[in-house]
């Protein structure tokens, strides 16, 4: 298995024909502009990593690393699943592989998986065979058969038993373990092969390989064991491709994308979004589309609010380095969601899920958490569990406001940033994200934002709910954007700790009216 990287200058010494090179590279720069899997006509397997991995110098330099190999297989499986759920997205996936078709790499991985699931199959079979006491008629075999001679062993493909049947197990095991050994050597897979297994190597394996399909087709009907039948099936698939590669019509396979950013977006969407919110809110009034959207509990009541996210694949991107247009679009997404609520607040989606984003009586706007998810190949070693792979960055969130100290104003927004480990994201994507995993990711987002709010603001609940409306009538402009009502008709006042003078003005008005407050704890 050979490894390339998106953005890498293509090496013309590689075993490719012109048509294949053009499929992988930009015709102007000669650089690889795809990510994915490619098998050429000589059955060499290439995995093209996204450019995010090219930042890791140790990862790049170690061509034979089993860690790199594991990431390569994970990337391949991610692309396979992405292609299966985006069959109409021909502009995102470039492939000649049908969904139901097994690629050469699929077959290799299946052979290895079968071996790992049955590591002692050969020994077990030999013990059973010994107990049965079956013998080979060697005098007859030697007269009628040509052996394959290895350094230590002589293998008679046509060995005969007393009942005149082929010694099928010996032939089948020799083919199976010889193929495993060949895969291990050619593609550097970490395959454990114990001593004593019937393995042919080098020239002797090449000689056997040319006869393999004929042998398998001869003996395949002699098996009743599910395991043996499975081995025959896998070996036939494998040798069919090997035989095809020796012909002039040898085929190539490719599963590529030039839009890995869209694949990353799809992964993040599966991790955090909910289908109902996507259906109702993803497509916006101005024809823009949200990357990620879901509803979760408000910080101030038992109602729900909307969480909006945007994924950024390219490594090195951060809130501090991104262009202003990306930030502006993210602000605008929140405004658009509020507009959809104003227009469709009576819809089943908002009512059923207890979502209120704007109150007409008191003119407050619910806080809608807004965030970016940045791809990374790093892990956060300071944290445990899922937080190692997904965490809020230390960057200060982007703050946008028209009026200070008005958290419940439509124009007051924060945009937070999180990092997501790409390996972990691909792993759970290939395994199908569970509802429990979604909850864990959302919990990290919610708790991280909650912590920020607790550090920045003071929260109060009005004790005398009957007095407060009268105070509002005469001081509405002063209080506007600083309070929200709950589902229990409580009044929650939120004041910026840093804006002491403005906050003290609110508190003084309440003291003058003898309107008591208690501290409020965010939900």
Coordinates of C-alpha atoms in Angstrom, one line a residue, residues 16 18 26 31 53 134 230 239 260 270 300 330 404 450 489:
X16 CA 0.4 5.1 -13.6
X18 CA -1.6 9.2 -18.4
X26 CA -4.6 19.4 -11.4
X31 CA -0.4 18.5 -7.9
X53 CA -2.5 15.0 7.6
X134 CA -7.4 -40.5 7.2
X230 CA -16.2 -18.7 3.0
X239 CA -7.4 -14.6 -7.5
X260 CA -13.2 16.5 1.3
X270 CA -24.3 13.2 11.4
X300 CA -32.8 29.8 31.1
X330 CA -22.4 32.8 10.5
X404 CA -23.7 46.5 25.0
X450 CA -22.7 27.5 29.6
X489 CA -43.5 33.3 33.8

